[in-house]
Amino acid sequence: MTADELRSKYIEFFKSKNHAEISGQSLIPENDPSVLFTTAGMHPLVPYLLGEPHPAGTRLTDYQKCVRTGDIDEVGDPSHLTCFEMLGNWSLGDYFKKESIAFSYEFLTGTEWLALDPRRISVTVFEGDENAPRDEESAECWKAAGLPQDRIAFMPASDNWWAAGPTGPCGPDTEIFYWVGSGLPPEGSNKKTDPENWLEIWNNVFMEYNRINEKTLVRLPKQNVDTGMGLERTNCILQGKTSVYLTEVFQPIIRKIESLSSYTYGSDAEKDRSMRIIADHSRSAVFILGDQKGVSPSNIGAGYVLRRLIRRAVRHGMKLGIETNFLSEIAVAVIANFKNAYPELERNQEKIFRELSAEENKFRDTLRKGEAEFQKLLPNLLKNPKKEISGKVAFRLYDTFGFPLELTQELAAENGFTVDADGFREAERRHQEASKTLDAGTAKGGLAEQSEITTKYHTATHLLQQALVNVLGEQVAQKGSNITNERMRFDFTFDRPMTKEEIQKVEDIVNEQIKKDLPVTMEVMPLEKAKEAGARALFAGKYGEDVKVYTIGAKDSWFSKEVCGGPHVQHTAQIGTFRIQKEQSSSAGVRRIRATISGGMPLETACR
């Protein structure tokens, strides 16, 4: 069965079960600022899962293109992808667990559908915890469908619980796995007892509860079902292949790369990896560029992800000996393979070719200069017993040659090194705040653009940091900040979203310190003395022996004391009114606050 046939059969099956086929949506989410791309089939349906009536009814099915880049560094093995397709079906307050599980089992094992061997299927269900009971109902539904007890594994919430966020709709899910080990799975084998040989292909989420707070769940009046099947993985299983790259989803792309590189896939492990990276990343780039809301390569947001995909593909093309532009030629193969399912690719092909060529030209020049510089540095790097490239060196490659940190990390790994990524970010932060003094223009501590407003924002980050610690605890640590004339952005370590009450409390504390009109003073002292005085020194290991310490408040009863480069206001009333606009995730374990300030006193002088 081909991928096109699988896609068609899925839709046909659920239409036979009275589901309305709806169109898949853009890769660029419409109403979800927390992600750069549509990462799951359910994303476009969130308003309807939350209660808004869908014009097509209560039973829906579709196929949806998705992009996930959280594990981009894993791409290159036989199974990881950045761009993939999700087949989905939904019940909006209609049927629930019994029907959903029966539909899934029938589609997987029915002779007129996928006809998979039921002996090779296992599932996981929620084992229960202090918040919600064990999902015996789903387990019984699987038994009724025909699955034996030993193929049903109960798993914790970390594996089998879905939630929209810290509050809101949530519930148990049941994940479906297929045996990819040799022969038939032994008796008693399932995902829990033998995780390596079971490959997840489908997930049925049962939105059964509404989370009021951390400890309180109430049953939803309307219970929804949200399912997602990975097309590429299921297609791979149906064809008995060991890798998604061996199916017709990728083979036309692989053959085009072979013709461009004169290398035959399957001859060398490292070259195979490069070929898989090119195949995945070029396909992803075509889907992003060809999307109805397609973005262009840039240095921010989704555009930066796209740029990274293109540039990584180009570098691996060079490793295969492809010295001329090639991504547009691969794009022809991608478009031909997917234009029937995604006609927007053909409609937007001129844009796709144009953007790929422009970005490839730009990057080839950057890449040659950066790699040449890296090779010059290599003899000295090899003498380093720590086998680590400093953040300073990595930042120089970026700042002087436009060489991205990710590529420095890749080159380092190929030569047995690691890169001090934290040091890179610190060098980047210090660069952003590298100053021009008002009197002589020589570089000292401070912001690159020393407008009144950015100086006010910079002082406000100190107040914000301490307010976060006061409200959330000492585990909060700054991970970076970005300041413009319009707003400040502050990243900090914290493992969950802040509540509305916590956000308000932090905002109130900052404004309270501003209204107190606290003095802001600066002293230069040795780092150890600064630490002894209680100064916060997150980046202390990167400073010289003498550091600047900024104190906000009286000498013996200060509110904030921090090692920093400056400049700052002289007293806090100069800042104005502080408002938190947004609190959101930045990356795993890191939250991001965006805030603005308005008003305040004129900044006659700044504390340097």
C-alpha atoms as one frame of an Amber mdcrd trajectory, in Angstrom:
protein
   0.000   0.000   0.000   1.361   3.402  -0.979   1.152   6.539   1.122  -1.476
   7.954  -1.258  -3.557   4.800  -0.838  -3.176   4.893   2.952  -4.264   8.527
   3.045  -7.304   7.767   0.857  -8.277   4.632   2.769  -8.149   6.458   6.089
 -10.486   9.185   4.878 -12.751   6.629   3.178 -13.003   4.543   6.354 -14.009
   7.422   8.598 -16.412   8.812   6.028 -18.078   5.374   6.122 -18.453   5.962
   9.882 -20.311   9.247   9.230 -17.304  11.555   9.635 -17.194  14.674   7.479
 -13.905  15.201   5.636 -12.460  18.636   6.368  -9.441  20.328   4.790  -6.068
  20.320   6.488  -4.879  23.768   7.471  -1.750  25.881   7.116   1.588  24.953
   8.659   1.577  28.401  10.244  -0.832  28.353  13.222  -3.611  30.907  13.159
  -4.440  31.343  16.843  -1.559  29.788  18.757   1.418  32.068  19.457   3.045
  29.383  21.615   4.349  27.449  18.593   5.950  28.449  15.309   4.342  25.691
  13.251   1.335  23.386  13.293   2.840  20.479  15.239  -0.179  18.157  15.358
  -3.395  17.526  13.474  -5.448  18.847  16.375  -3.952  22.351  16.356  -6.395
  23.855  13.827  -9.296  22.246  15.720  -8.547  23.663  19.172 -11.480  26.164
  19.152 -13.884  23.336  18.384 -12.377  20.986  20.954 -12.921  23.793  23.462
 -16.622  24.017  22.639 -17.104  26.142  19.522 -19.501  24.344  17.104 -17.843
  23.093  13.916 -19.763  23.884  10.720 -19.158  20.338   9.406 -20.729  18.673
  12.447 -19.545  16.535  15.368 -17.642  13.789  13.504 -14.630  14.972  11.497
 -11.639  13.498   9.653  -8.699  14.962   7.716  -5.000  14.726   6.889  -2.709
  17.498   8.088   0.876  18.494   7.292   2.918  19.166  10.446   6.405  20.397
  11.359   8.258  19.657  14.593  11.834  20.776  15.102  12.378  19.982  18.765
  14.491  16.956  17.863  16.017  18.338  14.669  19.442  17.045  15.710  18.071
  13.493  15.664  17.116  13.792  11.996  19.498  11.675   9.978  18.598   8.366
  11.603  16.159   6.034   9.778  12.962   7.338  11.412  13.075  10.949  12.669
  11.422  13.639  10.536  10.855  17.360  10.868   7.938  17.482   8.413   5.330
  14.725   8.544   1.678  14.018   7.859  -0.934  13.248  10.483  -4.170  11.410
   9.735  -6.870  12.369  12.224 -10.455  11.791  13.266 -12.468  13.660  15.895
 -15.636  13.364  17.893 -16.916  16.683  19.239 -19.236  15.560  22.042 -20.493
  12.643  19.940 -19.030   9.150  20.474 -16.331   8.364  23.047 -13.937   5.579
  24.077 -15.902   2.504  23.011 -16.532   3.672  19.454 -13.130   5.340  19.030
 -11.200   2.199  20.021 -13.462  -0.049  17.932 -12.937   2.211  14.884  -9.150
   2.169  15.329  -8.930  -1.610  15.700 -11.221  -2.196  12.720  -9.228   0.115
  10.470  -5.903  -1.438  11.481  -6.908  -5.101  11.228  -9.918  -5.199   8.873
  -9.224  -7.090   5.635 -10.678  -4.330   3.446  -8.618  -1.670   5.242  -5.014
  -2.115   6.483  -5.203  -5.847   7.336  -2.385  -5.621   9.890  -1.642  -8.712
  11.969  -3.507  -8.263  15.304  -0.810 -10.348  17.014   1.628  -7.486  16.340
  -0.490  -4.775  17.975  -0.186  -3.563  21.561  -1.551  -0.516  23.368  -0.947
   1.602  26.464  -3.621   3.137  28.688  -3.558   5.475  31.700  -2.674   3.723
  34.979  -4.334   6.339  37.204  -2.959   8.668  39.881  -4.128  10.903  42.720
  -5.945  13.171  40.251  -7.826  10.715  38.037  -8.730   7.012  38.175  -7.148
   4.150  36.243  -8.625   4.007  32.742 -10.214   0.574  33.025 -12.844   1.608
  30.479 -10.301   1.924  27.661  -8.670  -1.380  28.638 -12.044  -3.135  28.540
 -12.814  -1.537  25.174  -9.568  -2.949  23.782 -10.411  -6.410  25.100 -13.867
  -6.154  23.540 -12.265  -5.174  20.245 -10.139  -8.332  20.336  -6.828  -7.426
  21.990  -5.529  -9.900  24.631  -4.750  -8.700  28.167  -0.975  -9.104  27.834
  -0.883  -6.604  24.968  -2.448  -3.871  27.147   0.006  -1.919  29.343  -0.998
   0.593  32.006   1.321   3.627  31.994   1.665   6.826  34.078   0.394  10.296
  33.210   3.757  11.210  31.667   2.981   8.657  28.934  -0.796   8.503  28.744
  -2.321  11.823  29.775  -3.031  14.754  27.461  -3.601  18.344  28.589  -4.154
  21.594  26.737  -2.222  23.453  29.451  -2.080  23.924  33.231  -5.858  24.411
  33.187  -8.554  23.493  30.690  -9.531  20.312  28.789  -7.510  17.197  29.507
  -7.829  13.465  29.832  -6.292  10.019  29.377  -5.132   8.721  26.036  -4.451
   5.307  24.580  -1.452   4.854  22.307  -1.283   2.123  19.662   1.995   0.342
  18.827   3.110  -2.140  16.170   5.774  -4.812  16.634   8.916  -4.093  14.590
  11.115  -6.780  16.156  12.009 -10.056  14.467   9.360 -12.743  14.235   6.209
 -12.478  16.310   6.269 -10.719  19.700   6.631 -13.171  22.602   3.796 -13.738
  25.025   3.527 -10.894  27.545   5.400  -8.432  25.338   4.080  -4.886  25.132
   5.397  -1.310  25.137   6.032  -1.428  28.891   7.946  -4.723  28.972   9.818
  -4.317  25.665   9.888  -0.633  24.628  12.524  -0.960  21.891  10.534  -3.244
  19.580   7.186  -1.470  19.608   6.681   1.558  17.295   3.883   4.023  18.038
   1.566   4.592  15.074  -1.645   6.060  16.525  -2.825   7.978  19.577  -6.434
   8.373  20.726  -6.931  11.222  23.222 -10.055  11.247  25.383 -10.813  14.787
  26.587 -12.798  13.731  29.596 -12.051  16.406  32.202 -11.611  20.114  32.745
  -8.674  21.020  35.001  -9.703  23.819  37.364  -6.373  23.926  39.203  -3.444
  21.670  40.016  -5.541  19.348  42.195  -9.063  19.726  40.830 -10.544  17.931
  37.814 -14.235  18.008  36.870 -15.896  15.998  34.131 -16.634  17.903  30.955
 -20.299  18.073  29.943 -19.202  17.264  26.383 -16.425  14.707  26.009 -14.280
  14.833  22.883 -12.049  12.409  21.012  -8.911  13.581  19.189  -6.815  11.006
  17.335  -3.679  11.150  15.231  -1.958   8.506  13.082   1.498   9.127  11.641
   1.250   8.497   7.902   4.959   7.922   7.226   5.455   5.433  10.074   2.304
   3.471   9.279   3.195   3.443   5.587   6.649   2.099   6.478   5.084  -0.747
   8.494   2.601  -1.608   5.749   5.460  -1.993   3.265   7.648  -4.001   5.631
  10.446  -1.423   5.385  13.061  -0.748   8.038  13.131   3.017   7.379  10.678
   5.679   6.232  13.357   6.760   3.763  12.964   3.455   1.903   9.308   4.120
   1.080   7.975   5.988  -1.961   7.468   9.032   0.278  11.222   9.658   0.137
  12.615   7.447  -2.624  12.095   9.965  -5.478  13.983  12.537  -3.382  16.744
  10.035  -2.558  17.116   9.138  -6.250  17.432  12.814  -7.178  20.161  13.296
  -4.550  21.933  10.200  -5.921  21.961  11.694  -9.427  23.260  15.018  -8.122
  25.983  13.518  -5.918  26.976  10.350  -7.834  26.632   8.493  -4.524  24.387
   5.435  -4.185  22.326   5.271  -1.013  23.217   2.345   1.226  26.960   2.269
   0.545  28.307   4.277   3.497  26.700   4.972   6.894  27.866   8.569   7.240
  26.929   9.483   3.673  23.559   7.789   4.137  22.988  10.050   7.129  23.800
  13.144   5.057  21.427  11.966   2.347  18.591  11.467   4.856  19.190  14.944
   6.300  19.044  16.481   2.819  15.891  14.516   1.970  14.061  15.474   5.156
  15.174  19.108   5.330  14.588  19.878   1.656  11.114  18.316   1.839  10.356
  20.334   4.984  11.606  23.551   3.354   9.404  22.978   0.296   6.345  22.413
   2.484   7.043  25.546   4.546   7.777  27.767   1.539   4.859  26.350  -0.441
   2.337  26.660   2.365  -0.618  28.959   1.916   0.883  31.159   4.611   4.442
  30.262   3.745   7.229  32.200   5.425  10.599  33.193   3.973  14.054  32.517
   5.457  14.934  35.056   8.138  16.677  35.418  11.494  13.566  35.186  13.659
  10.768  32.753  14.424   9.559  30.337  11.788  11.784  32.033   9.199  14.844
  31.154  11.268  13.799  27.505  11.498  13.362  27.471   7.719  16.788  29.067
   7.223  18.363  26.483   9.519  16.757  23.596   7.587  17.949  24.954   4.242
  21.465  25.678   5.442  21.864  22.288   7.113  20.746  20.587   3.870  23.242
  22.624   1.837  26.152  21.726   4.097  25.365  18.022   3.911  25.061  18.368
   0.148  28.600  19.757   0.106  29.715  16.780   2.200  28.401  14.551  -0.603
  30.385  16.549  -3.134  27.534  18.669  -4.530  29.260  21.959  -5.261  26.515
  23.792  -7.162  23.018  24.858  -6.155  20.794  21.775  -5.946  17.820  22.373
  -3.657  15.567  23.671  -6.447  16.156  20.433  -8.360  15.175  18.390  -5.313
  12.142  20.648  -4.873  10.926  19.538  -8.328  10.873  15.930  -7.082   9.115
  16.889  -3.832   6.420  18.893  -5.619   5.786  16.122  -8.158   5.411  13.580
  -5.346   3.002  15.607  -3.190   1.131  17.985  -5.504  -2.002  15.836  -5.606
  -2.414  15.807  -1.827  -1.108  19.374  -1.414  -1.875  21.378  -4.602  -0.551
  24.566  -2.996   2.979  23.262  -3.601   2.537  23.421  -7.362   0.718  26.757
  -7.166   3.625  28.269  -5.233   6.484  26.497  -6.988   8.038  29.657  -8.468
   8.314  31.145  -4.986   9.780  27.891  -3.706  12.481  27.804  -6.389  13.284
  31.507  -5.991  13.626  31.434  -2.205  15.649  28.223  -2.166  18.121  29.527
  -4.749  18.567  32.881  -3.015  19.151  31.311   0.396  21.484  28.671  -1.012
  23.614  31.290  -2.779  23.830  33.376   0.369  24.736  30.460   2.567  27.327
  28.867   0.303  29.402  32.006   0.579  28.952  32.123   4.364  29.725  28.431
   4.693  32.982  28.527   2.760  34.317  31.413   4.824  33.203  29.933   8.139
  34.493  26.412   7.455  37.815  27.787   6.232  38.179  29.740   9.461  37.212
  26.671  11.497  39.916  24.631   9.769  42.455  27.338  10.610  41.458  27.082
  14.258  41.446  23.286  14.339  45.170  22.657  15.058  44.987  24.779  18.220
  41.628  23.320  19.196  43.065  19.818  19.019  45.563  20.784  21.715  42.729
  21.565  24.150  42.530  18.675  26.673  38.904  19.567  27.528  37.872  18.935
  23.917  35.620  21.978  24.143  35.348  24.977  21.861  34.863  28.085  23.956
  31.782  30.240  23.624  34.042  33.143  22.680  35.467  31.269  19.668  32.015
  30.051  18.610  30.644  33.586  18.842  33.540  34.967  16.793  32.685  32.493
  14.015  29.095  33.725  14.189  29.758  37.440  14.554  32.577  37.718  12.025
  31.642  35.028   9.484  27.891  34.588  10.006  28.472  30.963  11.000  25.495
  29.686  13.078  26.098  28.069  16.454  24.341  24.893  15.300  26.830  24.360
  12.487  29.781  25.043  14.781  28.342  22.355  17.055  28.038  19.942  14.139
  31.604  20.548  12.961  32.822  20.240  16.532  31.040  16.909  17.009  32.548
  15.573  13.790  35.990  16.336  15.216  35.311  15.004  18.710  34.562  18.343
  20.398  31.730  19.964  22.268  30.874  23.668  22.216  30.283  25.854  25.275
  26.780  26.930  24.194  26.187  28.876  27.408  29.427  30.734  26.799  28.279
  31.499  23.258  25.010  32.943  24.535  26.853  34.992  27.136  29.209  36.364
  24.475  26.169  37.184  22.363  24.461  38.875  25.312  27.512  40.924  26.138
  27.860  41.852  22.483  24.262  43.104  22.438  24.982  45.194  25.488  28.418
  46.316  24.423  28.374  50.056  24.803  29.381  53.288  23.311  29.948  55.816
  26.091  28.327  59.176  25.624  31.521  61.096  26.231  34.285  59.344  24.304
  32.529  56.655  22.294  34.886  53.964  23.542  33.530  50.534  24.423  32.647
  50.076  28.070  29.710  48.322  29.778  26.196  49.071  28.568  23.616  48.697
  25.828  24.563  49.047  22.204  21.772  51.555  21.696  21.744  53.889  24.664
  18.408  55.560  24.227  16.553  56.627  27.336  13.959  53.931  26.875  16.420
  51.043  26.501  18.287  52.207  29.603  14.998  52.211  31.504  14.147  48.761
  30.191  17.541  47.450  31.232  17.066  48.574  34.816  13.570  47.090  34.747
  15.042  43.650  33.972  16.812  43.776  37.362  13.566  44.565  39.130  11.788
  41.827  37.177  14.454  39.232  37.984  14.193  39.868  41.729  10.386  40.011
  41.639  10.306  36.607  39.915  12.579  35.171  42.600  10.363  36.643  45.311
   7.226  35.094  43.797   8.457  31.836  42.253  11.523  31.005  44.349  15.276
  30.839  44.091  15.152  28.296  41.253  14.470  31.211  38.901  17.573  32.233
  36.951  17.904  34.548  33.987  18.533  32.763  30.680  18.728  35.839  28.486
  17.052  39.116  27.633  16.369  41.192  24.570  15.513  44.892  24.613  14.200
  47.183  21.897  12.718  50.675  22.043   9.253  49.102  22.134   9.551  46.253
  24.642  11.693  43.975  26.761  11.918  40.196  26.550  13.184  38.240  29.537
  13.879  34.483  29.594  14.178  32.607  32.866  14.348  29.054  34.151  11.017
  27.726  35.413   9.308  24.425  34.712   5.666  25.467  34.282   3.516  28.351
  33.066   2.944  31.097  35.615  -0.574  31.577  36.904  -2.453  34.812  36.321
  -2.102  35.579  40.009   1.681  35.066  39.924   2.042  37.274  36.850   0.017
  40.032  38.521   2.002  39.740  41.732   5.320  40.075  39.865   4.041  43.112
  37.977   2.830  44.702  41.227   6.192  44.161  42.957   8.092  45.808  40.097
   5.753  48.807  40.062   5.983  49.086  43.837   9.770  49.427  43.626   9.421
  52.000  40.865   6.993  54.070  42.939   9.388  53.966  45.916  11.888  55.842
  43.702  14.784  53.717  44.948  18.340  54.894  44.242  20.422  52.913  41.723
  24.132  52.839  42.491  27.122  51.127  40.956  30.375  49.888  42.475  33.350
  48.141  40.917  34.676  45.310  43.067  36.282  41.863  42.805  33.862  39.121
  41.833  34.281  37.232  45.094  33.527  40.357  47.105  30.416  40.926  44.978
  29.213  37.406  45.749  29.906  37.886  49.449  27.829  41.060  49.339  24.892
  39.067  47.989  25.078  40.164  44.360  23.321  37.967  41.836  26.000  36.872
  39.361  24.426  34.475  36.874  27.154  35.071  34.298  29.888  35.456  36.866
  32.153  32.808  35.401  32.435  34.880  32.240  33.499  38.139  33.879  36.970
  39.329  34.760  38.173  39.600  38.332  36.715  43.085  38.836  33.012  43.462
  38.089  30.333  46.148  38.154  27.701  45.641  40.822  24.430  47.555  40.513
  22.389  47.990  43.688  18.765  49.098  43.612  17.745  50.427  47.020  19.512
  51.590  50.157  22.954  50.201  50.937  21.750  48.238  53.949  18.226  47.343
  52.707  18.497  46.889  48.965  15.900  45.278  46.720  18.237  44.072  43.961
  22.000  43.630  43.722  23.392  42.265  40.476  26.621  41.923  38.527  25.954
  43.615  35.179  27.426  45.729  32.394  25.007  48.676  32.602  23.845  51.382
  31.963  20.926  51.966  34.330  18.714  54.795  35.513  19.831  56.696  38.627
  16.573  56.186  40.516  13.659  53.888  39.780  10.924  56.529  39.296  12.655
  57.336  36.012  11.464  53.983  34.640   7.708  54.591  34.477   4.831  52.094
  34.620   5.728  48.434  34.036   3.263  46.069  32.321   3.647  42.355  31.554
   2.146  41.709  28.134   2.768  37.979  27.833   4.243  34.989  29.673   4.972
  31.947  27.553   7.327  29.049  26.957  10.657  29.801  25.322  12.107  26.281
  25.337  12.113  23.218  27.587  12.299  24.433  31.182  12.570  28.087  30.140
   9.777  30.664  30.264   9.644  34.039  28.521   8.092  37.312  29.645   7.395
  40.196  27.282   6.789  43.517  28.980   6.507  47.232  28.238   7.075  50.437
  30.189   5.491  53.822  29.711   5.877  57.279  31.172   8.513  57.884  33.815
  10.816  60.804  34.486  13.278  62.237  31.972  16.611  60.448  32.067  19.031
  63.306  32.589  21.927  61.006  33.424  22.429  57.287  33.640  24.173  55.233
  36.267  27.178  53.646  34.580
